[in-house]
Every structure is written in C-alpha cells, then in structure tokens.
JSON list of C-alpha atoms in Angstrom, two decimals:
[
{"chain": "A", "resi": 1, "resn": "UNK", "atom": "CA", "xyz": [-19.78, -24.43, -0.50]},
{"chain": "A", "resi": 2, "resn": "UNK", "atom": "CA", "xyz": [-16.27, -25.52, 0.31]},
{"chain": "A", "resi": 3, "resn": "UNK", "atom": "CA", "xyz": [-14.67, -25.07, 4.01]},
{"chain": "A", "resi": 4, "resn": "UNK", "atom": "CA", "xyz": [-12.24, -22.98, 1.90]},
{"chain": "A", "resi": 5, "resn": "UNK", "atom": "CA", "xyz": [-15.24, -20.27, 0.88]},
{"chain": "A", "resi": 6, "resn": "UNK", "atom": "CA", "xyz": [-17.08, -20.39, 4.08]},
{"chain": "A", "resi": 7, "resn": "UNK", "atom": "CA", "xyz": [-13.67, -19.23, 6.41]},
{"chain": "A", "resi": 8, "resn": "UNK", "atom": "CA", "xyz": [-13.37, -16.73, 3.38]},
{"chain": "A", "resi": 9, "resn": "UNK", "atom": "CA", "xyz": [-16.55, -15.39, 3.95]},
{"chain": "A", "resi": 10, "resn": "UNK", "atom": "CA", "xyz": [-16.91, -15.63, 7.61]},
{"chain": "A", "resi": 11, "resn": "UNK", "atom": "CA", "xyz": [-13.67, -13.66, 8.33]},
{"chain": "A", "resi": 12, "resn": "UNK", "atom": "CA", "xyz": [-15.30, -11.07, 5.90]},
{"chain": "A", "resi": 13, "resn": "UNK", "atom": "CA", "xyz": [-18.28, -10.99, 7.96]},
{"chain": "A", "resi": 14, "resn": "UNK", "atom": "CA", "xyz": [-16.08, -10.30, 10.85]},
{"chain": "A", "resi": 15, "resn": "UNK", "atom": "CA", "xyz": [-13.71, -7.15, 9.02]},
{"chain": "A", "resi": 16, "resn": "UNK", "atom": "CA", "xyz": [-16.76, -6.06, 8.06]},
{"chain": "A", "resi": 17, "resn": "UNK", "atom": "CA", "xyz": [-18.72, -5.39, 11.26]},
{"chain": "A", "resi": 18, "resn": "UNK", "atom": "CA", "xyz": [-15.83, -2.74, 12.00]},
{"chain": "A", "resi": 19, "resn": "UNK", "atom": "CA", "xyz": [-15.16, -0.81, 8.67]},
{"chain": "A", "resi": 20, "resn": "UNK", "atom": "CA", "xyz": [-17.29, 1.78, 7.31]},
{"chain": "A", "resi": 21, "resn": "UNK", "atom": "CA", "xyz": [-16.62, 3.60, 4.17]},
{"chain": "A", "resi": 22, "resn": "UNK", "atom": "CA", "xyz": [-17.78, 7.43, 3.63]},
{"chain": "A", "resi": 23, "resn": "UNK", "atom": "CA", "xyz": [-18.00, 9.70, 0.82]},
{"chain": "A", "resi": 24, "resn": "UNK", "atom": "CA", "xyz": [-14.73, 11.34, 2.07]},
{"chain": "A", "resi": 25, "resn": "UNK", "atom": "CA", "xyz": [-12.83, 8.18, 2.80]},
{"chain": "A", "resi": 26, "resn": "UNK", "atom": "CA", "xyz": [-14.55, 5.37, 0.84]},
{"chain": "A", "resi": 27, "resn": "UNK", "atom": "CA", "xyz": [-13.82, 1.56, 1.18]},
{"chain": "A", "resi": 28, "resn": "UNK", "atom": "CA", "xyz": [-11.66, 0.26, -1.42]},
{"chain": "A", "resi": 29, "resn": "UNK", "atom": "CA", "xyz": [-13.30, -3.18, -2.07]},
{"chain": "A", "resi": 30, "resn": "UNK", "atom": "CA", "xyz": [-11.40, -6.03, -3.82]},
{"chain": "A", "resi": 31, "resn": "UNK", "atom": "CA", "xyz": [-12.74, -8.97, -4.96]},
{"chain": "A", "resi": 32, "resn": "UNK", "atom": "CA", "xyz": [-10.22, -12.04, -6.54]},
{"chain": "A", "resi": 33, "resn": "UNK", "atom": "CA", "xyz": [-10.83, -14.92, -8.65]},
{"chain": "A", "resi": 34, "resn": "UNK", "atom": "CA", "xyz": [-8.68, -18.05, -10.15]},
{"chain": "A", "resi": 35, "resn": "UNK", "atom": "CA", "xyz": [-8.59, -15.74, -12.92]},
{"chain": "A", "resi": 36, "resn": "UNK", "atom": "CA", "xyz": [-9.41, -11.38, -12.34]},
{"chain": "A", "resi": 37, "resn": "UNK", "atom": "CA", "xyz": [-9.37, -9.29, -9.99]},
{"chain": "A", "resi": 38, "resn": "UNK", "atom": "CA", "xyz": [-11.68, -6.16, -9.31]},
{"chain": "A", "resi": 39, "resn": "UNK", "atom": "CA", "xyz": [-11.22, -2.95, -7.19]},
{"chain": "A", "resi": 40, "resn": "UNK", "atom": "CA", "xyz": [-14.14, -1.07, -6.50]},
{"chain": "A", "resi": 41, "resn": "UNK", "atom": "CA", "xyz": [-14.38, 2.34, -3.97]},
{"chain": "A", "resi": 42, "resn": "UNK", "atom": "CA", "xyz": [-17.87, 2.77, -2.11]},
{"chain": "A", "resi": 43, "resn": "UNK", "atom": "CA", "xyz": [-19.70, 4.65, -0.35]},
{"chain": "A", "resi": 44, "resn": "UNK", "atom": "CA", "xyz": [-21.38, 2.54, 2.55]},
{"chain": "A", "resi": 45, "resn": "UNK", "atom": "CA", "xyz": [-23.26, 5.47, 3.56]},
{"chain": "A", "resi": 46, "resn": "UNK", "atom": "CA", "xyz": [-25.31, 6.10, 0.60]},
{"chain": "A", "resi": 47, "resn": "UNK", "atom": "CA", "xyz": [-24.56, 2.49, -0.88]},
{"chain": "A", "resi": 48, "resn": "UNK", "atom": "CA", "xyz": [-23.15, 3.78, -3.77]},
{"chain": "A", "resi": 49, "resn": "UNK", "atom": "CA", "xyz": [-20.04, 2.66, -5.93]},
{"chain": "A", "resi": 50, "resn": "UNK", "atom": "CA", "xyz": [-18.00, 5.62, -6.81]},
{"chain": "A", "resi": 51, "resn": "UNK", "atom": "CA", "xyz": [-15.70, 3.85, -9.25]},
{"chain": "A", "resi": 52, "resn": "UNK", "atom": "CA", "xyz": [-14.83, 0.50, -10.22]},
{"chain": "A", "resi": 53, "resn": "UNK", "atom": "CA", "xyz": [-11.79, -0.92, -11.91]},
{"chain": "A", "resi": 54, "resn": "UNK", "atom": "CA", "xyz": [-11.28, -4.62, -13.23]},
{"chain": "A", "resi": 55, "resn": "UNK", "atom": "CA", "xyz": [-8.09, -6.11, -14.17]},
{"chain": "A", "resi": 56, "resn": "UNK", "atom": "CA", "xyz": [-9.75, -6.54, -17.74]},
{"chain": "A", "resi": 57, "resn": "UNK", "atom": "CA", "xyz": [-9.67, -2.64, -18.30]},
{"chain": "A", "resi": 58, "resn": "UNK", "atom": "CA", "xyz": [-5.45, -2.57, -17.73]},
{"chain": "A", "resi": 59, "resn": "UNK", "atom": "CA", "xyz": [-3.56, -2.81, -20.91]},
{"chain": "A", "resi": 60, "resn": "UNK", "atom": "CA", "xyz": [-1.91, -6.15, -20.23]},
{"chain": "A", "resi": 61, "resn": "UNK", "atom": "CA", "xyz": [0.58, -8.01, -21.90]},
{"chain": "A", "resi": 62, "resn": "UNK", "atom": "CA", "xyz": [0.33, -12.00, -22.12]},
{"chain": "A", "resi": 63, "resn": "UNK", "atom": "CA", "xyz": [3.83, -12.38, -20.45]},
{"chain": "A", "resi": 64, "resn": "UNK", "atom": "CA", "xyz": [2.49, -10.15, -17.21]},
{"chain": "A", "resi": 65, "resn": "UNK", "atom": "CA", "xyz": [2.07, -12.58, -14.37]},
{"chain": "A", "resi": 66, "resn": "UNK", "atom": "CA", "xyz": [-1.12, -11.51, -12.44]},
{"chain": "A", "resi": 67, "resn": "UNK", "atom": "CA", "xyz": [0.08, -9.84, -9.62]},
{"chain": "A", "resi": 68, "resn": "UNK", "atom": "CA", "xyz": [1.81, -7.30, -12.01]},
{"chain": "A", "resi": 69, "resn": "UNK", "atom": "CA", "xyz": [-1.75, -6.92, -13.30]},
{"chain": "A", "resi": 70, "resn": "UNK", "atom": "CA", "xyz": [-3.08, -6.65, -9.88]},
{"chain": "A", "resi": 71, "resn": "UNK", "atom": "CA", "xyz": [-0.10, -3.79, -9.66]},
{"chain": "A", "resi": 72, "resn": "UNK", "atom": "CA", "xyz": [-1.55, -2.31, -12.24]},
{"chain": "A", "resi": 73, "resn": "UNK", "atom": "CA", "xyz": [-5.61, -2.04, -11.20]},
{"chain": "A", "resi": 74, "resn": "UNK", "atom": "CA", "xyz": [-4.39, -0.53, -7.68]},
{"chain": "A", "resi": 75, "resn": "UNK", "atom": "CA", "xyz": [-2.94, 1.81, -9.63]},
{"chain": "A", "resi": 76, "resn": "UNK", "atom": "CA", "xyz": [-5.66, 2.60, -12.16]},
{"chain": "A", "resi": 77, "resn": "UNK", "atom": "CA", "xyz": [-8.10, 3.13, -8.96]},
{"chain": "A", "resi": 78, "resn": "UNK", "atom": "CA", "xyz": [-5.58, 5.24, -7.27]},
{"chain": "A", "resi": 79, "resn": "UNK", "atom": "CA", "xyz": [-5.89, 7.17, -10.52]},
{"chain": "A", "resi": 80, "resn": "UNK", "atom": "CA", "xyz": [-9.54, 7.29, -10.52]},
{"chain": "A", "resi": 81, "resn": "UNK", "atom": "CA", "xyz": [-9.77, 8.10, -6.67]},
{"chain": "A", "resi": 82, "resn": "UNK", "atom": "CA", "xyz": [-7.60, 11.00, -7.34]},
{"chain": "A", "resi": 83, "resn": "UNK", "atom": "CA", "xyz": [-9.97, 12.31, -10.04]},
{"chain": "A", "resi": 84, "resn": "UNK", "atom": "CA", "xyz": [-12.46, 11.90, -7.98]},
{"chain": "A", "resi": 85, "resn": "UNK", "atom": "CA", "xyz": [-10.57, 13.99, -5.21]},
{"chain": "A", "resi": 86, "resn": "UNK", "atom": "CA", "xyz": [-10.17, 11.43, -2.61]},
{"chain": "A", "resi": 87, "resn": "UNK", "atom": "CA", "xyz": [-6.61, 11.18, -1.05]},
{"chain": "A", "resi": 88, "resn": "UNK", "atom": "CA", "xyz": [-8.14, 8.10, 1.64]},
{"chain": "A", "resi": 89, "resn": "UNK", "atom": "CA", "xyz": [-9.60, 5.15, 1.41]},
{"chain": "A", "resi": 90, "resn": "UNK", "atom": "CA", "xyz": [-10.71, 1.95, 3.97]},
{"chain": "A", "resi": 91, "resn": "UNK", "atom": "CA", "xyz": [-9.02, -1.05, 2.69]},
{"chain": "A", "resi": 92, "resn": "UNK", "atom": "CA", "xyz": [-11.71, -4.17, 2.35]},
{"chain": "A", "resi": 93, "resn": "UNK", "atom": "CA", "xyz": [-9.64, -7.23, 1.51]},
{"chain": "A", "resi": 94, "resn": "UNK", "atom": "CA", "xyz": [-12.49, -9.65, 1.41]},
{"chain": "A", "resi": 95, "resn": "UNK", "atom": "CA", "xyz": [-11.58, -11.90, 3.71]},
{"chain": "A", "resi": 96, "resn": "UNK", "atom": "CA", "xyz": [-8.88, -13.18, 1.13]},
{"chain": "A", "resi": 97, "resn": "UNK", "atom": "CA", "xyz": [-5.61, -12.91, 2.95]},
{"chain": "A", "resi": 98, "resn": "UNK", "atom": "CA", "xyz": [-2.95, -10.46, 2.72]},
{"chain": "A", "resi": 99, "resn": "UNK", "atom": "CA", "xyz": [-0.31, -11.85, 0.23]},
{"chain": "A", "resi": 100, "resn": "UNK", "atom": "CA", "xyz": [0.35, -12.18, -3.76]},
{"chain": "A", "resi": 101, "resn": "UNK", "atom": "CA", "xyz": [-2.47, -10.31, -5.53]},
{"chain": "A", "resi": 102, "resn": "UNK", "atom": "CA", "xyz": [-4.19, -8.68, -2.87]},
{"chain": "A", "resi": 103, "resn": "UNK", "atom": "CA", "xyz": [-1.06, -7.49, -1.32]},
{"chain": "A", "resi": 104, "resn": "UNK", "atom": "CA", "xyz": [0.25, -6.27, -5.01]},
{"chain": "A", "resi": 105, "resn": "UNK", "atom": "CA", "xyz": [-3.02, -4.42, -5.51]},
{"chain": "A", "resi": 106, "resn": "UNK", "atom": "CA", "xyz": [-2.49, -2.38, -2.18]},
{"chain": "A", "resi": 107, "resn": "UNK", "atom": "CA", "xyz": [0.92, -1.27, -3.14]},
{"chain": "A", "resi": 108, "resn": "UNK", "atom": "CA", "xyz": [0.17, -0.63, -6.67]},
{"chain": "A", "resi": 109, "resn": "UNK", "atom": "CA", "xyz": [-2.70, 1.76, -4.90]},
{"chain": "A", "resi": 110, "resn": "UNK", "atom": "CA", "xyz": [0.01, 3.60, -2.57]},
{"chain": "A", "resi": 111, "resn": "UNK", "atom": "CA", "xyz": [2.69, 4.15, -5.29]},
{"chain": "A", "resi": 112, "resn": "UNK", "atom": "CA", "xyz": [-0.88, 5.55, -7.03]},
{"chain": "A", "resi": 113, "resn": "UNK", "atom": "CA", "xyz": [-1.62, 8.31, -4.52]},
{"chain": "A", "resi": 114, "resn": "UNK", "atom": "CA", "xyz": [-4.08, 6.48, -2.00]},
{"chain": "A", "resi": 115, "resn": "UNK", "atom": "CA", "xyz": [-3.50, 6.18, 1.98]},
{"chain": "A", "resi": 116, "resn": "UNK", "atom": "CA", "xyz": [-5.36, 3.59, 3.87]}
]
C-alpha cells in the first residue's frame, strides 16, 4: 500500500472510533475512486445498509465533470433517505478529505433534504 492509502485509512480509523450510525439517524458512507463514487446510508447498529446509491445509477451526460455527478448521487440518496423517512444522517467521509467530490456530494445531499 502507498503512504497515500495508509493516512487515508488511518484517519478513517480515527473518525470512525467516534461516529455511530442508528436506524433513526444512519451514517451516510461515501466511498471515491479515480473514477465513481458511491453513497451508501447504514445502520451500524444492526449492520445493515439501508440504501445505496452509485454514481453509475445517475443519468449522466459525457460533458458532466464528476463533481456534478457527485452533485447528483447526494442528491439521489437524499431522495432515497427521504423515502425511507429519515430527515438525519452521520456524515462518514472516509478519511478522503473534504473538497471537490466529497464536498459536492454533501451539498448535493443538503439541497436533497438531508441534515448532518
């Protein structure tokens, strides 16, 4: 493994030890690639997923650059969540940091519905 992935995966270790996701206000997981990105929400309680999104279900153009997809799977799982009836969520960045995809995902989730 890289330096790169092992600092990735140790801070995860470390956001990890204090978040918790419930049935009521599940942890909205995202994982990134080079190339995709995937939201999931779960429940750490029963270790359950409760609904996943990937950025291969969005109806994407070839001209979208990929934080306007990542835009648009926060706001699929938004969608999903509020099917589901849950308003509030634990946000679970991965260790990746806050900025470009990540950071479009979250907002594409708020202007969706979610709170976290």
């Amino acid at each position: 493994m890289s330096a790169k992935q092992d600092k990735r995966i140790r801070r995860h270790k470390k956001i990890r030890m204090g978040m918790h996701g419930t049935k009521d206000r599940p942890r909205l997981f995202v994982f990134r690639s080079n190339q995709h990105i995937y939201a999931q929400l779960i429940d750490d309680d029963k270790a359950k997923i409760l609904a996943g999104v990937a950025d291969k279900d969005v109806k994407a153009k070839k001209e979208d650059k990929k934080s306007d997809v990542a835009a648009m799977v926060g706001e699929l799982i938004a969608k999903k969540a509020l099917e589901a009836k849950i308003t509030e969520v634990i946000f679970d960045r991965g260790g990746v940091v806050y900025h470009g995809r990540i950071k479009a995902l979250a907002d594409g989730a708020r202007k969706g519905g979610l709170k976290f």
